[in-house]
Coordinates of C-alpha atoms and ligand atoms in Angstrom, one line a residue:
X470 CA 0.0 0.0 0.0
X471 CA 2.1 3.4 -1.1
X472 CA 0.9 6.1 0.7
X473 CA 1.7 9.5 0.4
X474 CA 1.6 12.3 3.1
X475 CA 1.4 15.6 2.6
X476 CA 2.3 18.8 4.7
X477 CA 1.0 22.1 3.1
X478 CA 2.4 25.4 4.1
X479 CA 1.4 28.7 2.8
X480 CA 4.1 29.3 0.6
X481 CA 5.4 25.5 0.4
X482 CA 4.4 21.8 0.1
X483 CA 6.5 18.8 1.8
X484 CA 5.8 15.7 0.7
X485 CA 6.8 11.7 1.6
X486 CA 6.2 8.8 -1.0
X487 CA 5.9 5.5 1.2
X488 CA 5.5 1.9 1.2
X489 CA 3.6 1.0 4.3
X490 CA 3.8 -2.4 3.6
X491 CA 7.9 -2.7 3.0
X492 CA 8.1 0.8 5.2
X493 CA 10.3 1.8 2.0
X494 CA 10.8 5.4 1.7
X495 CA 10.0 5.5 -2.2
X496 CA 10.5 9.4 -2.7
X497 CA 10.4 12.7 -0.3
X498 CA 10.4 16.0 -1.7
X499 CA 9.8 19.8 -1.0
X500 CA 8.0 22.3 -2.8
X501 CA 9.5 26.1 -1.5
X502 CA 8.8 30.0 -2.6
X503 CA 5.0 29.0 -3.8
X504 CA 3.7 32.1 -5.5
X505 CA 7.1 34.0 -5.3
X506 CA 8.9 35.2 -8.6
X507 CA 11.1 31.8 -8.7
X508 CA 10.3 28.5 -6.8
X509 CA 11.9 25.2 -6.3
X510 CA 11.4 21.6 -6.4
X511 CA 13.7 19.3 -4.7
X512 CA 13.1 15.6 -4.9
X513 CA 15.1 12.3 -3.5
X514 CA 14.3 9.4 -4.6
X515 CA 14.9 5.8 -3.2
X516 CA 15.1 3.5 -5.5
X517 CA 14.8 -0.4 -4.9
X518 CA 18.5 -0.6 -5.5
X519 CA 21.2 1.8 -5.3
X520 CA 21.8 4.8 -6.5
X521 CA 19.3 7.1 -4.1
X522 CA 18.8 10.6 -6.5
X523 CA 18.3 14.2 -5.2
X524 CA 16.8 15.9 -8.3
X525 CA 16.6 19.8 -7.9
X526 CA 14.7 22.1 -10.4
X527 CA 14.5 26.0 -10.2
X528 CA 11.2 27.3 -11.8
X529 CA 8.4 29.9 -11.3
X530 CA 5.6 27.9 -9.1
X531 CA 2.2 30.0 -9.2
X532 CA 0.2 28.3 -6.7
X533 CA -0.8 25.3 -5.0
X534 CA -2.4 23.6 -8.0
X535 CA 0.7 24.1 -9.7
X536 CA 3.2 22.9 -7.1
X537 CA 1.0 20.0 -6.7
X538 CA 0.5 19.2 -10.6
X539 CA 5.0 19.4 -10.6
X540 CA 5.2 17.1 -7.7
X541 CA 2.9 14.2 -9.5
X542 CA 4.9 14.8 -12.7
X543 CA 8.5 14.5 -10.6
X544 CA 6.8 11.3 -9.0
X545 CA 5.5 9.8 -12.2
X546 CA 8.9 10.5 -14.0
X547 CA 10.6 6.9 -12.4
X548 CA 9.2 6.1 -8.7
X549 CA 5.9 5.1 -9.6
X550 CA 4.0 4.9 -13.1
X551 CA 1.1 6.6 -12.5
X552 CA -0.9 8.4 -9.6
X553 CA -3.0 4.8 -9.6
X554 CA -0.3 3.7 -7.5
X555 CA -1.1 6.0 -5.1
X556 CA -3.3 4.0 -2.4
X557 CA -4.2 7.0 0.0
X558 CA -3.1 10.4 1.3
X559 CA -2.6 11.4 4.7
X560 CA -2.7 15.5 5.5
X561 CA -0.9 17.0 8.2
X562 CA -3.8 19.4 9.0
X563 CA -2.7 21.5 12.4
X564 CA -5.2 22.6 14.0
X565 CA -8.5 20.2 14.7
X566 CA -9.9 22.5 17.5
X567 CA -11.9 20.1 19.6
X568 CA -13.7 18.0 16.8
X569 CA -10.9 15.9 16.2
X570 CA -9.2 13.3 18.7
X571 CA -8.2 10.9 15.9
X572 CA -7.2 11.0 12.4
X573 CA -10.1 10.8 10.2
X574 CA -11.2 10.1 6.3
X575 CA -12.2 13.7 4.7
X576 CA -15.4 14.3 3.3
X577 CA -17.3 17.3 3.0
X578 CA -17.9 17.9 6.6
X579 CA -14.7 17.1 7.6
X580 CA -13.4 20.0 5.3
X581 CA -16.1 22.3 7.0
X582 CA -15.1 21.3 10.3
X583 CA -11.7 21.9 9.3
X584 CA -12.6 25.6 7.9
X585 CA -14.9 26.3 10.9
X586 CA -11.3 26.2 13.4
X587 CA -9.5 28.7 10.8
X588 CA -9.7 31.8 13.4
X589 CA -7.9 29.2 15.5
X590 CA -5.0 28.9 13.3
X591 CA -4.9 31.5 10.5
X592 CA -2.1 30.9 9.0
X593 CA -2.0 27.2 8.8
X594 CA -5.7 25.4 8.6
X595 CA -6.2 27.4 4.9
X596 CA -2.4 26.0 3.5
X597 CA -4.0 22.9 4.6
X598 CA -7.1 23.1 3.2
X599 CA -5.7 23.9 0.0
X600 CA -3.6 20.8 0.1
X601 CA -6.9 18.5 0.6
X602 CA -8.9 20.2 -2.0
X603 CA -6.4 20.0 -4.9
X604 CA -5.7 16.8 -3.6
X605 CA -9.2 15.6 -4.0
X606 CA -9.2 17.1 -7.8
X607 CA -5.8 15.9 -9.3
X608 CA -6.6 12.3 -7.1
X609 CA -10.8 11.9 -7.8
X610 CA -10.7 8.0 -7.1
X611 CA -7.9 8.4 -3.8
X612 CA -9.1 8.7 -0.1
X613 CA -7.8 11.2 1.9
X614 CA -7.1 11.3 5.5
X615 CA -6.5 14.2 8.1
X616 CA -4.0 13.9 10.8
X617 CA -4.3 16.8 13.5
X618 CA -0.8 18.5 15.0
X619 CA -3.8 18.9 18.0
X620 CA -5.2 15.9 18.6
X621 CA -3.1 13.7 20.6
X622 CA -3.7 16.8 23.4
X623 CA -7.2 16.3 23.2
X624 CA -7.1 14.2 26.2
X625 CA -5.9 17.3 28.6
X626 CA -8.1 17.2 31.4
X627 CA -10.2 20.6 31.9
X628 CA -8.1 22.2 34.4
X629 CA -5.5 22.2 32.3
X630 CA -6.5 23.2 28.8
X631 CA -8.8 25.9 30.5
X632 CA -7.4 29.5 30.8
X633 CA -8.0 31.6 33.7
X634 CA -9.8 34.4 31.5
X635 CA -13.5 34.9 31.4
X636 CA -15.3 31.8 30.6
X637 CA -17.6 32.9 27.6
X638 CA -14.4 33.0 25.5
X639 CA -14.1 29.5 25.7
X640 CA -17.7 29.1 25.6
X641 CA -18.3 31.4 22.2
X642 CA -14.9 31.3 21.0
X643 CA -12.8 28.3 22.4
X644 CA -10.1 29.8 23.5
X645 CA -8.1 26.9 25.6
X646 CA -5.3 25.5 25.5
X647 CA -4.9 23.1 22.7
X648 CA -1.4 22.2 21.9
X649 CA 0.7 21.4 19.1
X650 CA 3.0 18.9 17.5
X651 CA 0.8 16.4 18.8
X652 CA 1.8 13.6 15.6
X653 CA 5.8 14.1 16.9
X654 CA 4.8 13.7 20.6
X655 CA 2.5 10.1 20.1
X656 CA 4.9 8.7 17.8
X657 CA 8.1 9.5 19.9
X658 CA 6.3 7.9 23.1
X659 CA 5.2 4.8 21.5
X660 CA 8.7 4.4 20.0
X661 CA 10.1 5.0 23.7
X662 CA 7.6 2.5 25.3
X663 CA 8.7 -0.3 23.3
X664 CA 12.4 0.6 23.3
X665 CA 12.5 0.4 27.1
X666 CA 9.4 -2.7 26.4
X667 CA 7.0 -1.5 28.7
X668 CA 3.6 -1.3 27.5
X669 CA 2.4 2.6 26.5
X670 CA -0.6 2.2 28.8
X671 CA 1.5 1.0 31.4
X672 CA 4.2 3.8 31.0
X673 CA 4.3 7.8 31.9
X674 CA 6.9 9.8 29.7
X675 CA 8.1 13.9 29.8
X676 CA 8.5 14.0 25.7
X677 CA 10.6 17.1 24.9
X678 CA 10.2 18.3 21.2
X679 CA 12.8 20.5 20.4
X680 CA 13.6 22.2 17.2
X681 CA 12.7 25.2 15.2
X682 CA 9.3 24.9 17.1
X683 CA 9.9 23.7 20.9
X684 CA 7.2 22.3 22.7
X685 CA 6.7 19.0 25.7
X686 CA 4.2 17.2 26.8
X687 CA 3.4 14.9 30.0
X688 CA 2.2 11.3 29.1
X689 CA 0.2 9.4 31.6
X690 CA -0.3 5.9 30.1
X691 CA -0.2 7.0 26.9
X692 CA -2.7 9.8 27.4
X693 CA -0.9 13.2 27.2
X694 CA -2.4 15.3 30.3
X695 CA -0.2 18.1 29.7
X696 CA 1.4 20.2 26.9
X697 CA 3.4 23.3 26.8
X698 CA 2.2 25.4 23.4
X699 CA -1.3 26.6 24.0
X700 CA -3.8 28.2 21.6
X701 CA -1.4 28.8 19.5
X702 CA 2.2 27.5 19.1
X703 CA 3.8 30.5 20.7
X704 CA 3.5 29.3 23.9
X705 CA 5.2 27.7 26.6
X706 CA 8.6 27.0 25.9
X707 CA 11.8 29.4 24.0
X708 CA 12.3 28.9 20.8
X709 CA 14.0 30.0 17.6
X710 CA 12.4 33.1 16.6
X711 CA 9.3 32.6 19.2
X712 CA 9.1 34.0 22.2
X713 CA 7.3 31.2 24.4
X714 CA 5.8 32.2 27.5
X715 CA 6.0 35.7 28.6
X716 CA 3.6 38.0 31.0
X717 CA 1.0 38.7 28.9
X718 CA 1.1 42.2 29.7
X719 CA 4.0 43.2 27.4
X720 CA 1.4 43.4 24.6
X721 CA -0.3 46.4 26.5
X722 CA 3.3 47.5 27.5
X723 CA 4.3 47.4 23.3
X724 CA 0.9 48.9 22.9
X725 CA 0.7 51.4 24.9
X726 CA 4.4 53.0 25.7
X727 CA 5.5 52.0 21.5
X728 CA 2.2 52.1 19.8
X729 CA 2.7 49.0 18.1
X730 CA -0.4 47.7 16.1
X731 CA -1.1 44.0 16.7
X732 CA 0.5 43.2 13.1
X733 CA 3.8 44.5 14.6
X734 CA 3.6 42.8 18.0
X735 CA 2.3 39.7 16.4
X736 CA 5.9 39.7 14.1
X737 CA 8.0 40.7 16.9
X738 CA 6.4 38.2 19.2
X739 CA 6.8 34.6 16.6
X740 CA 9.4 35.9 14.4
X741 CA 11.9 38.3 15.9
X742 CA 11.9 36.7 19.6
X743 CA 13.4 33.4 21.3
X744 CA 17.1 32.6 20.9
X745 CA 16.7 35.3 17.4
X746 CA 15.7 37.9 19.8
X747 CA 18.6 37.7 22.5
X748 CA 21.4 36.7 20.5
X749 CA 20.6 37.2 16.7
X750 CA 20.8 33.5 16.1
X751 CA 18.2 30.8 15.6
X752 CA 20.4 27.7 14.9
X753 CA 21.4 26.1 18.1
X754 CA 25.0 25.0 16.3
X755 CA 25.5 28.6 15.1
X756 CA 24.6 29.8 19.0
X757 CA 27.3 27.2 20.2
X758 CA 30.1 28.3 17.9
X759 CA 29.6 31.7 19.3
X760 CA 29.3 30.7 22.4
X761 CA 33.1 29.3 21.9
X762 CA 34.2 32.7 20.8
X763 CA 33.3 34.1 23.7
X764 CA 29.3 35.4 22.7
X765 CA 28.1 36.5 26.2
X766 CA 24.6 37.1 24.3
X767 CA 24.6 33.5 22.9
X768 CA 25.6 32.3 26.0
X769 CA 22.6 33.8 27.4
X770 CA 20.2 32.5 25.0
X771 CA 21.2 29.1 25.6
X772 CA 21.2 29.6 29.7
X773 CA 17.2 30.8 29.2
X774 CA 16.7 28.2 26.6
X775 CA 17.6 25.3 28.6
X776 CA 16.3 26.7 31.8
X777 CA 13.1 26.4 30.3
X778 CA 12.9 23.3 29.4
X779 CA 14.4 22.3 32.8
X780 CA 11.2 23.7 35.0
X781 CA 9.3 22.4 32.6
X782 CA 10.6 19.1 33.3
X783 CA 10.2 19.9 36.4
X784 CA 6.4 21.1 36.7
X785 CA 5.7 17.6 34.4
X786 CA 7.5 15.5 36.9
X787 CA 5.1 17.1 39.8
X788 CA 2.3 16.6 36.7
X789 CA 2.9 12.7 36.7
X790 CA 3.8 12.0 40.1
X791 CA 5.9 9.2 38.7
X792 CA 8.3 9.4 35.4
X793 CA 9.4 6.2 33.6
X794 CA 11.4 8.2 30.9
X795 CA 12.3 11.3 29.4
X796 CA 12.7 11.2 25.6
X797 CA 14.3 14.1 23.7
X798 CA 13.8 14.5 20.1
X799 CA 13.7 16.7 16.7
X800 CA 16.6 19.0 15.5
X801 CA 18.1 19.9 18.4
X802 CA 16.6 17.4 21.3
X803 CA 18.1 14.6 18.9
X804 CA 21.3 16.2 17.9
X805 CA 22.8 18.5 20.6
X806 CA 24.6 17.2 24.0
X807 CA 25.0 20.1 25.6
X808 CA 21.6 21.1 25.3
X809 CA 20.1 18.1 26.9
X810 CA 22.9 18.0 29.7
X811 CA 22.0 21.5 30.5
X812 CA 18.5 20.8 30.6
X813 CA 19.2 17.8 33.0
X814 CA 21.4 19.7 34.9
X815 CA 21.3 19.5 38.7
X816 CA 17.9 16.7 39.0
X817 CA 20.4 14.2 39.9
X818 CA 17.9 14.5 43.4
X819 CA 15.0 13.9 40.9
X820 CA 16.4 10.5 39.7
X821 CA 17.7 11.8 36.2
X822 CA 21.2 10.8 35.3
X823 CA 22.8 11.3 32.1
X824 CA 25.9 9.4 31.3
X825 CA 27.9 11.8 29.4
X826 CA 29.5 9.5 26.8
X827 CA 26.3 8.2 25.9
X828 CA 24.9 11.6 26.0
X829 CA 28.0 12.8 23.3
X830 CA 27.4 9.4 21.0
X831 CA 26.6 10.3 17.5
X832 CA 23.7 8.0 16.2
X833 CA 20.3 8.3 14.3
X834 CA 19.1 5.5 16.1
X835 CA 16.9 5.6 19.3
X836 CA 19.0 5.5 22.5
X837 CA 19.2 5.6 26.0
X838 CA 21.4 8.5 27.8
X839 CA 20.7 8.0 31.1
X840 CA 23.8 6.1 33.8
X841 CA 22.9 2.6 34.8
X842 CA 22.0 4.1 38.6
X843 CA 19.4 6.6 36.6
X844 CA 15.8 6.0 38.4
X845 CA 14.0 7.8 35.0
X846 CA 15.4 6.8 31.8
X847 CA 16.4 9.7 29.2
X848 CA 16.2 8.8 25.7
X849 CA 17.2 10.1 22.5
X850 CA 14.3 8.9 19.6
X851 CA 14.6 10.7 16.5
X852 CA 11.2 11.7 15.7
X853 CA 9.4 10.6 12.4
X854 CA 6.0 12.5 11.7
X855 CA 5.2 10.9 8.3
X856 CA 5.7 7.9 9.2
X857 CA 3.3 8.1 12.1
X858 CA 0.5 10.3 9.5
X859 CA 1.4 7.6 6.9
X860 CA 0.6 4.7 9.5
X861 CA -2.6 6.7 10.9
X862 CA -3.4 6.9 7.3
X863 CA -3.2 2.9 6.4
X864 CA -5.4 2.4 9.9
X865 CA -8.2 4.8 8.5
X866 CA -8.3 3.6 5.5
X867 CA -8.6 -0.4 6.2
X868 CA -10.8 0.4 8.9
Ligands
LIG420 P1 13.7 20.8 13.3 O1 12.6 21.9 13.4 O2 13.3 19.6 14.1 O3 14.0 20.5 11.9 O4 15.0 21.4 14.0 C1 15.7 22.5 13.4 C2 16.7 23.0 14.3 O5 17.5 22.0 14.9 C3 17.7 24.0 13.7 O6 17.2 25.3 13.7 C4 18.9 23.9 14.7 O7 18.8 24.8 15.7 C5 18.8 22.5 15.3 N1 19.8 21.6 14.9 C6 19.9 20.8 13.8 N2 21.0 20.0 13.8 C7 21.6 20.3 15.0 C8 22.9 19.9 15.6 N3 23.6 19.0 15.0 N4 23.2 20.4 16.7 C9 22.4 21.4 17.3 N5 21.3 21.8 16.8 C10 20.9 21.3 15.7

């Protein structure tokens, strides 16, 4: 069964071929600069046998239609024949408000629903819906399935997806908490419950997400209780160019003493803050090597960016009463030592030990990183969204 997930961004389109049968990566590809003056297509291919291809094509792309008509013709021209082959198509679709706890096969209501949560995530739901729609006209005969970046927080009890503010906003407007990279979070616990082989409703995990977007969640038997972005992914933790969580009073401040219009504050506040806004870099590796040159301003940024994450571990560990494992993962949570020391720093009390060869070994695989006297397990499991949306895809559809 190939299946073929889809991630659609305003102004580009990611896309994975896969076997889900052979777990064969057939192709993977990106569409960028959508609607700009000149796009690109990149596509790698996996062949069967050897030689993989990386195929890179510079070209004006109007619009969706069109970046999605050039993707078929780079997948038609040698990984598969025709789009026949193509069994099903998962979405990554990000924000499911609180109609969707599971991934579901898209009809007409499901593309209302989907359209109905847009004030909830402006930016993202209508590069989403796009996807599905021209989806549905270049593949007539192919089913499509949604997978929500919010629905593996749907399980948040009340008190903790409630905000504090008067209750008729949740009421008329649902305004909660709702969380985000929900498809990274389940797959990474699942991978961690079978690596240490305890069952996933047996087993209570702190999963830190940590990349260009940060974010963590608290997983009671599977069931995340607690996550760190909110109604919007610009909450809770630092990250590259977002701010995380601040007192929310700094937009009156910026509005009042600056006269900054909410355009201005919403830029400063998701694309000029986190480690961009203290130091003036948003890679973590560029942020080290200054760091090494003596950067007091980097250094800074990566003392408040690891502080962060360590009270967070800590206000999950009080969340869960009981931890079984930590699991670090995406760009930087699977790549970078020092940031997951630092985080880990000093809760040698609170049974978390990281053995610092292990912590330093360079591998893609999923690891442990904790000393043998470690009470809670930290892991390193690189994440793999499309393969959990191109599973959840295969389960729909056979249903
Ligand atoms: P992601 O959003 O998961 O793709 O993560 C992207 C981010 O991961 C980049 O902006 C970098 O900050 C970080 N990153 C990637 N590779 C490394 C590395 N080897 N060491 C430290 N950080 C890294």
């Amino acid at each position: 069964m190939n299946i073929l997930v889809i991630n659609c961004g305003s102004s580009s389109l990611k896309y994975q071929l896969r076997n889900i049968n052979t777990q064969r990566v057939m192709a993977s590809g990106v569409v960028e600069r959508i609607g700009e003056s000149m796009g690109q297509i990149t596509q790698r291919s996996f062949p069967d046998k050897w030689p993989d291809t990386k195929d890179t094509e510079e070209l004006p792309i109007l619009n969706h239609e069109a970046a999605m008509k050039l993707m078929v013709s780079k997948l038609t021209n040698g990984v598969i024949q025709s789009p026949h082959e193509i069994d099903a198509i998962g979405h990554r679709v990000v924000q499911g408000g609180e109609s969707f706890s599971h991934p579901v096969l898209v009809d007409e209501n499901v593309m209302n629903t989907i359209k109905d949560n847009i004030p909830l995530a402006p930016l993202h739901n209508p590069a989403n819906l796009i996807g599905l729609e021209q989806a549905m006209i270049l593949f007539p005969e192919t089913p499509n399935v949604a997978v929500f970046d919010t629905e593996f927080h749907q399980t948040l009890p009340r008190h903790a997806y409630m905000y504090p503010v008067p209750k008729i906003f949740y009421e008329q407007f649902k305004v909660r908490k709702y969380g985000f990279h929900g498809t990274s979070h389940k797959y990474v616990s699942k991978t961690a419950s079978v690596f240490i082989g305890q069952k996933i409703e047996e087993t209570s995990l702190i999963t830190v997400h940590l990349g260009n977007g940060c974010s963590m969640a608290a997983i009671k038997n599977g069931k995340c209780i607690e996550t760190s972005m909110g109604l919007t992914p610009l909450a809770g933790l630092m990250m590259g160019t977002r701010c995380g969580d601040i007192d929310p009073a700094f937009h009156i401040f910026l509005a009042k003493n600056k006269g900054l219009p909410l355009s201005e504050i919403d830029i400063l506040l998701n694309k000029s803050s986190g480690l961009l806004g203290i130091c003036r870099k948003n890679d973590m590796r560029d942020i080290h090597e200054a760091r090494l040159h003596g950067d007091d301003d980097a250094q800074l940024a990566f003392e408040m960016f690891t502080y962060r994450v360590k009270a967070t571990i800590g206000a999950y560990l009080a969340i869960l009463g009981s931890v079984n494992a930590i699991v670090f993962t995406a760009g930087i949570g699977e790549n970078d030592p020092d940031v997951r020391s630092m985080a880990c720093d000093g809760l040698e009390n609170f049974g978390i030990n990281i053995d610092p060869t292990k912590n330093n070994e360079k591998t893609a695989e999923a690891r442990y990183i904790n000393t043998e006297q470690s009470r809670i397990k930290v892991l390193v499991v690189p994440t793999n969204e499309e393969l959990e949306i191109a599973k959840a895809t295969a389960e729909v559809v056979n249903d």
